[in-house]
XYZ file of C-alpha atoms in Angstrom:
388
model
C -138.896 -117.789 39.685
C -137.410 -119.648 42.603
C -138.012 -118.025 46.145
C -135.378 -118.125 49.002
C -136.891 -121.203 50.734
C -133.743 -122.190 52.299
C -134.594 -118.819 54.407
C -138.330 -118.919 54.706
C -140.677 -121.623 53.138
C -143.564 -119.593 53.416
C -141.733 -116.884 51.184
C -144.183 -117.544 48.214
C -147.295 -117.016 50.209
C -145.888 -113.748 51.831
C -144.613 -112.472 48.349
C -148.125 -113.116 46.878
C -150.115 -111.312 49.385
C -147.269 -108.187 49.496
C -147.287 -108.219 45.937
C -151.215 -107.386 45.840
C -150.675 -103.885 46.645
C -147.061 -103.298 45.523
C -144.705 -104.505 42.909
C -142.843 -108.036 43.315
C -139.637 -107.167 44.783
C -137.883 -110.170 42.855
C -138.391 -109.070 39.437
C -135.632 -109.868 37.051
C -133.011 -106.833 36.575
C -130.688 -108.212 33.789
C -130.492 -106.618 30.097
C -131.456 -109.542 28.350
C -134.747 -109.859 30.022
C -137.823 -109.319 27.653
C -139.734 -106.547 29.208
C -143.623 -106.293 28.243
C -146.341 -104.058 30.047
C -148.899 -106.892 29.858
C -147.677 -109.162 32.868
C -149.500 -112.429 34.110
C -150.901 -110.384 37.045
C -152.409 -107.863 34.564
C -153.896 -110.287 32.367
C -155.423 -111.934 35.281
C -156.594 -108.601 36.457
C -158.123 -107.823 33.031
C -160.102 -111.151 32.735
C -161.626 -110.353 36.556
C -162.785 -106.954 35.384
C -164.014 -108.575 31.862
C -166.084 -111.006 34.348
C -167.748 -108.128 36.437
C -170.739 -107.668 34.440
C -171.433 -111.343 34.814
C -170.668 -111.017 38.302
C -173.469 -108.293 38.673
C -176.029 -110.595 36.640
C -175.145 -113.618 38.417
C -176.189 -111.950 41.816
C -179.199 -109.829 40.314
C -180.763 -112.474 38.050
C -180.608 -115.322 40.962
C -182.284 -113.082 43.139
C -184.735 -112.102 40.332
C -185.770 -115.537 39.470
C -186.244 -116.568 42.945
C -188.360 -113.762 43.719
C -190.441 -114.308 40.387
C -191.127 -117.837 41.837
C -191.838 -116.724 45.001
C -194.520 -114.530 43.189
C -195.893 -117.004 41.139
C -196.414 -119.482 44.090
C -197.891 -116.883 46.185
C -194.938 -117.194 48.808
C -194.121 -114.202 51.064
C -190.931 -115.454 52.777
C -188.208 -118.084 52.207
C -187.938 -121.105 54.531
C -184.148 -121.043 54.874
C -181.944 -118.910 56.716
C -181.602 -116.458 54.026
C -184.873 -115.026 55.279
C -183.333 -114.135 58.787
C -181.214 -111.622 56.653
C -184.035 -110.029 55.076
C -185.789 -109.705 58.302
C -182.713 -108.554 59.999
C -182.363 -105.743 57.346
C -186.055 -105.074 56.759
C -185.819 -105.870 53.191
C -188.869 -107.585 51.057
C -189.184 -109.960 48.224
C -190.122 -107.651 45.356
C -188.537 -108.706 42.107
C -189.195 -105.125 40.657
C -186.664 -103.667 43.190
C -183.006 -104.080 42.137
C -181.884 -104.002 45.734
C -184.002 -106.866 46.890
C -182.517 -109.272 44.046
C -179.085 -108.106 44.528
C -179.073 -108.991 48.122
C -180.716 -112.408 47.645
C -178.678 -113.363 44.861
C -175.425 -112.393 46.718
C -176.363 -114.569 49.827
C -176.304 -117.558 47.144
C -173.323 -116.389 45.117
C -171.014 -114.792 47.778
C -170.583 -118.135 49.878
C -169.961 -120.124 46.691
C -167.453 -117.781 45.680
C -165.709 -117.379 49.205
C -165.486 -121.181 49.468
C -164.067 -121.337 45.937
C -161.479 -118.771 46.672
C -160.246 -120.133 49.860
C -159.818 -123.834 48.538
C -157.950 -122.441 45.447
C -155.774 -119.973 47.553
C -154.927 -123.052 49.850
C -154.055 -125.758 46.816
C -151.873 -122.669 45.173
C -150.212 -121.868 48.293
C -149.349 -125.366 49.079
C -148.032 -126.307 45.918
C -145.792 -123.266 45.699
C -144.551 -123.606 49.449
C -143.501 -127.410 48.542
C -142.114 -126.446 44.995
C -140.367 -123.333 46.377
C -141.840 -121.385 43.537
C -143.862 -117.939 43.281
C -147.500 -118.047 43.533
C -149.373 -116.472 40.474
C -152.889 -114.737 40.550
C -154.483 -117.767 38.403
C -156.248 -119.094 41.630
C -158.326 -116.024 41.785
C -159.551 -116.350 38.255
C -160.211 -120.028 38.684
C -162.229 -119.402 41.819
C -164.568 -116.500 40.040
C -165.058 -118.426 36.978
C -166.022 -121.611 39.045
C -168.494 -119.557 41.126
C -170.140 -118.276 37.876
C -170.659 -121.541 36.161
C -172.374 -123.260 39.104
C -175.829 -123.063 40.077
C -177.194 -121.231 43.069
C -178.015 -124.000 45.317
C -175.047 -126.247 45.072
C -173.855 -127.490 48.310
C -170.601 -125.493 49.453
C -168.773 -128.833 50.326
C -169.225 -129.892 46.388
C -167.863 -126.566 45.479
C -164.632 -127.117 47.756
C -164.248 -130.656 45.976
C -164.671 -129.142 42.585
C -162.336 -126.320 42.955
C -159.897 -128.766 44.634
C -160.215 -131.360 41.646
C -159.745 -128.759 39.110
C -156.758 -127.135 40.990
C -154.882 -130.177 41.981
C -155.745 -132.605 38.909
C -156.302 -130.078 36.173
C -153.485 -127.972 37.124
C -150.877 -128.385 39.920
C -150.321 -132.241 38.902
C -148.832 -131.132 35.402
C -146.458 -128.331 36.870
C -148.973 -125.476 37.821
C -149.761 -122.240 35.585
C -148.471 -122.402 32.018
C -147.925 -126.058 32.306
C -151.569 -127.349 32.229
C -153.268 -128.407 29.109
C -156.868 -128.671 30.643
C -158.570 -125.730 31.733
C -158.804 -126.022 35.763
C -162.079 -124.500 36.089
C -163.553 -126.878 33.509
C -161.874 -129.849 34.836
C -163.712 -129.253 38.257
C -166.952 -128.568 36.609
C -166.836 -131.697 34.701
C -165.901 -133.900 37.824
C -168.969 -132.020 39.951
C -171.317 -132.688 36.725
C -170.676 -136.438 36.576
C -170.214 -137.024 40.383
C -173.202 -135.016 41.422
C -175.561 -135.026 38.283
C -178.484 -134.204 40.499
C -177.204 -130.927 41.476
C -177.241 -129.593 37.792
C -180.878 -130.633 36.964
C -184.493 -129.880 38.411
C -184.860 -126.686 40.664
C -181.379 -126.092 41.368
C -181.347 -123.003 39.329
C -184.101 -121.394 41.147
C -183.463 -122.555 44.666
C -187.178 -121.970 46.150
C -188.891 -124.530 48.348
C -191.366 -126.393 46.015
C -190.642 -124.991 43.117
C -189.290 -126.713 40.136
C -188.012 -124.530 37.267
C -186.309 -126.057 34.024
C -183.802 -123.979 32.317
C -185.017 -122.960 28.672
C -182.202 -125.391 27.138
C -183.876 -128.060 29.018
C -187.142 -126.960 27.615
C -185.934 -127.031 24.095
C -184.487 -130.604 24.621
C -187.953 -131.786 25.652
C -190.607 -129.687 23.710
C -188.382 -127.998 21.309
C -188.603 -124.184 20.287
C -192.362 -124.159 21.048
C -191.854 -124.873 24.458
C -189.090 -122.332 24.747
C -191.107 -119.567 23.309
C -194.048 -120.101 25.485
C -191.644 -119.391 28.521
C -189.209 -116.873 27.189
C -188.555 -114.410 24.327
C -185.180 -114.135 22.280
C -184.485 -110.601 24.014
C -184.813 -111.838 27.608
C -182.603 -114.825 26.887
C -180.025 -112.139 25.335
C -180.152 -110.088 28.560
C -179.934 -112.940 30.575
C -183.333 -112.929 32.691
C -183.864 -116.687 32.499
C -182.984 -119.638 34.767
C -179.524 -120.989 34.609
C -175.955 -120.957 36.217
C -175.358 -118.178 38.195
C -173.052 -115.978 35.867
C -173.792 -117.609 32.473
C -177.306 -116.644 31.295
C -176.635 -112.931 30.013
C -175.156 -112.710 26.174
C -175.083 -109.019 26.834
C -172.724 -109.196 29.831
C -170.538 -111.809 27.979
C -170.280 -109.187 25.196
C -168.982 -106.537 27.251
C -166.634 -108.991 28.751
C -165.427 -109.889 25.306
C -164.796 -106.462 24.181
C -162.602 -105.918 27.324
C -160.699 -109.029 26.597
C -160.378 -108.258 22.829
C -159.276 -104.594 23.454
C -156.661 -105.670 25.890
C -155.271 -108.432 23.733
C -156.165 -111.039 26.174
C -158.425 -113.107 24.216
C -157.879 -114.215 20.566
C -160.633 -113.061 18.195
C -159.625 -115.993 15.797
C -160.797 -118.632 18.419
C -164.074 -116.712 19.086
C -164.812 -116.378 15.526
C -163.783 -119.881 14.610
C -166.134 -121.357 17.342
C -168.925 -119.187 15.947
C -168.352 -120.272 12.455
C -168.024 -124.011 13.441
C -171.406 -123.899 15.709
C -173.320 -122.110 12.754
C -172.297 -124.511 10.159
C -172.944 -127.443 12.322
C -176.413 -126.170 13.158
C -177.205 -125.431 9.506
C -175.971 -129.051 8.808
C -178.191 -130.657 11.526
C -181.192 -128.444 10.324
C -180.829 -129.727 6.977
C -180.684 -133.509 8.121
C -183.766 -132.876 10.397
C -185.304 -135.336 13.046
C -188.755 -136.370 13.826
C -187.991 -137.338 17.220
C -185.292 -135.021 18.425
C -186.805 -131.292 18.616
C -183.170 -129.975 19.039
C -182.222 -130.587 15.342
C -184.511 -127.689 14.765
C -183.082 -125.002 16.952
C -181.866 -121.811 14.968
C -178.594 -120.654 15.727
C -179.657 -117.428 17.377
C -181.134 -119.272 20.053
C -178.111 -121.644 20.678
C -176.337 -118.334 20.937
C -178.254 -117.107 23.771
C -179.300 -120.292 25.842
C -176.894 -122.263 28.143
C -173.266 -121.238 28.401
C -172.546 -120.950 24.980
C -171.539 -117.438 24.989
C -169.620 -117.455 28.484
C -167.680 -120.562 27.397
C -167.118 -118.946 24.270
C -165.639 -115.644 25.770
C -163.918 -116.777 28.838
C -163.177 -120.489 28.393
C -162.188 -121.341 24.708
C -159.907 -118.195 24.846
C -157.749 -119.313 27.848
C -154.391 -118.714 26.596
C -152.868 -121.588 28.541
C -155.209 -124.507 27.663
C -155.805 -123.239 23.927
C -153.692 -123.593 20.845
C -150.628 -120.967 20.580
C -150.424 -120.629 16.779
C -152.444 -118.393 15.045
C -153.474 -121.048 12.430
C -153.951 -123.523 15.189
C -156.543 -121.000 16.855
C -158.786 -121.679 13.520
C -158.813 -125.575 13.912
C -159.198 -125.338 17.579
C -162.144 -122.946 17.657
C -163.919 -124.779 14.646
C -163.538 -128.277 16.584
C -164.954 -126.566 19.762
C -167.915 -124.980 17.875
C -168.694 -128.626 15.973
C -168.516 -130.555 19.206
C -170.636 -127.984 21.052
C -173.591 -128.243 18.791
C -173.083 -132.151 18.051
C -173.245 -132.756 21.929
C -176.237 -130.462 22.522
C -178.115 -131.582 19.688
C -177.494 -135.336 18.920
C -177.408 -136.100 22.862
C -181.013 -134.803 24.219
C -180.306 -136.356 27.344
C -177.420 -133.694 27.812
C -178.401 -130.445 26.067
C -175.656 -128.271 27.664
C -172.494 -129.395 25.753
C -170.273 -126.357 25.936
C -167.998 -127.081 28.802
C -167.288 -130.571 27.331
C -166.566 -129.383 23.862
C -163.973 -126.983 25.283
C -162.387 -129.746 27.341
C -162.299 -131.863 24.173
C -160.649 -128.876 22.440
C -158.032 -128.458 25.224
C -156.965 -132.213 24.689
C -156.280 -131.615 21.076
C -154.820 -128.273 21.197
C -151.122 -129.666 21.651
C -151.746 -132.138 18.785
C -153.075 -129.082 16.626
C -150.001 -126.641 17.417
C -147.730 -129.642 16.746
C -149.126 -130.299 13.149
C -149.252 -126.716 12.392
C -145.716 -126.115 13.189
C -144.473 -129.224 11.502
C -146.696 -128.052 8.490
C -144.710 -124.595 8.566
C -141.295 -126.098 8.971
C -142.193 -128.301 5.735
C -143.419 -125.160 3.697
C -140.178 -123.421 4.880
C -137.787 -126.102 3.944
C -139.580 -126.371 0.479
C -139.110 -122.573 -0.198
C -135.674 -121.820 1.233
C -134.321 -125.244 1.509
C -133.822 -125.143 5.452
C-alpha cells in the first residue's frame, strides 16, 4: 500500500512505529477486500513467539558452555569487558546457576541482536521511504534469526555487514517482502561464512581466552561417532547443552517452536516432513555405500537430527513462506531437495560438515522452478480431464 509521500516522506517509518501499539490507520475498507485473521504482522509475531525457546537457549547455553570451559581450565575470571559487568553486579562464574549462565550469554547475544535489529530497521526504513511504501515487520524476524544462527564471538561490525547484505541483496533489491526468492537471513549468513570463514571455526563457539572447543559436528567430521560419543551423549545434544551457534543447538527448543508454527498455520508440515524423508533416505543410502576414509558416511540419522543447524533450519528457515514453494505438491519436492542436499553437503564434503543453510539456499533458488512445473502439470491434467 502506498503512503502519502507527497505530504510526508517519513510516513512509512512513522506508521510502522505507530502500528506497534495500535492498528494501522490505512487499512483497506472496501467490500471486495479479502479479510483474514492472520495478517503479515501476526505471522511475524507468531514466528517471534516460536523463536523464544531458542532465544532462552541462546543465552543460557552460551553462558553455560563458557562457564564449563572456565571450570575445566581453572579460570576464575574472564579477561574481557564482560568481567566488569559480573564484578559490578557481584555475580560469580558457576555453571550450576541459571542466572550466571543467562547473564554471560546475554552479554554476548544481546549486542549481536541489537546491531542486527538496528541495521535491519535502517535498510527496511530507507527502502520504504524511497519507494513510498509501508514498512512491514519482517525486519524484526530477520534480525532475530540472524542473531540466533551466528557464533557468540563474531565481531559486531561483521554482524552489521551480514545483515546489510541479506536485507539489501537478499530482499530489497528484488522489491522487498513477498518478492524475494532468497531467504535474507541465509543470504547474509552465506556472505559472512565465505567472506570470514575464520569466524565459524575453532574457539568462536566458546569464546573463552586460551580455550579451543570444537563443535560435535566438527568432531564427527574428524573422528567419526567415536569422537562425538567421547564428548557428548545424544540426550545432551537433544537438549542443546553442546557448543554451537547461539540459538541452533537445541532440538527440544526447535520442537516447541515447530509446534507453535504448525498450530498457528504459519509453517508447512509438508515441507518439514519432506525434509526429514529426504535426509533419512540419503543417510541410509550413504551408510549403505560406506567409506573407509570419511567417517561422516557412518553417522546415524538420529545424530544428524540433533547436531548442527539441522533442526533450526528445518523449522524456521525451510518453511519460510516467501522463499519456499507455494503449491502443496511443490512443498514435497522442495523439502525432499533440501533434505537430500543437506546430507550430501554434510557427508560428502568433510571440509564443510554444516550444510543446512547452503542446502536451504539451494532449495530457495529452485522453488520458483518447482512451482512452475507443478502448475504446468496441473494445467495439463485439467485439460486432459475437462478439455480446458
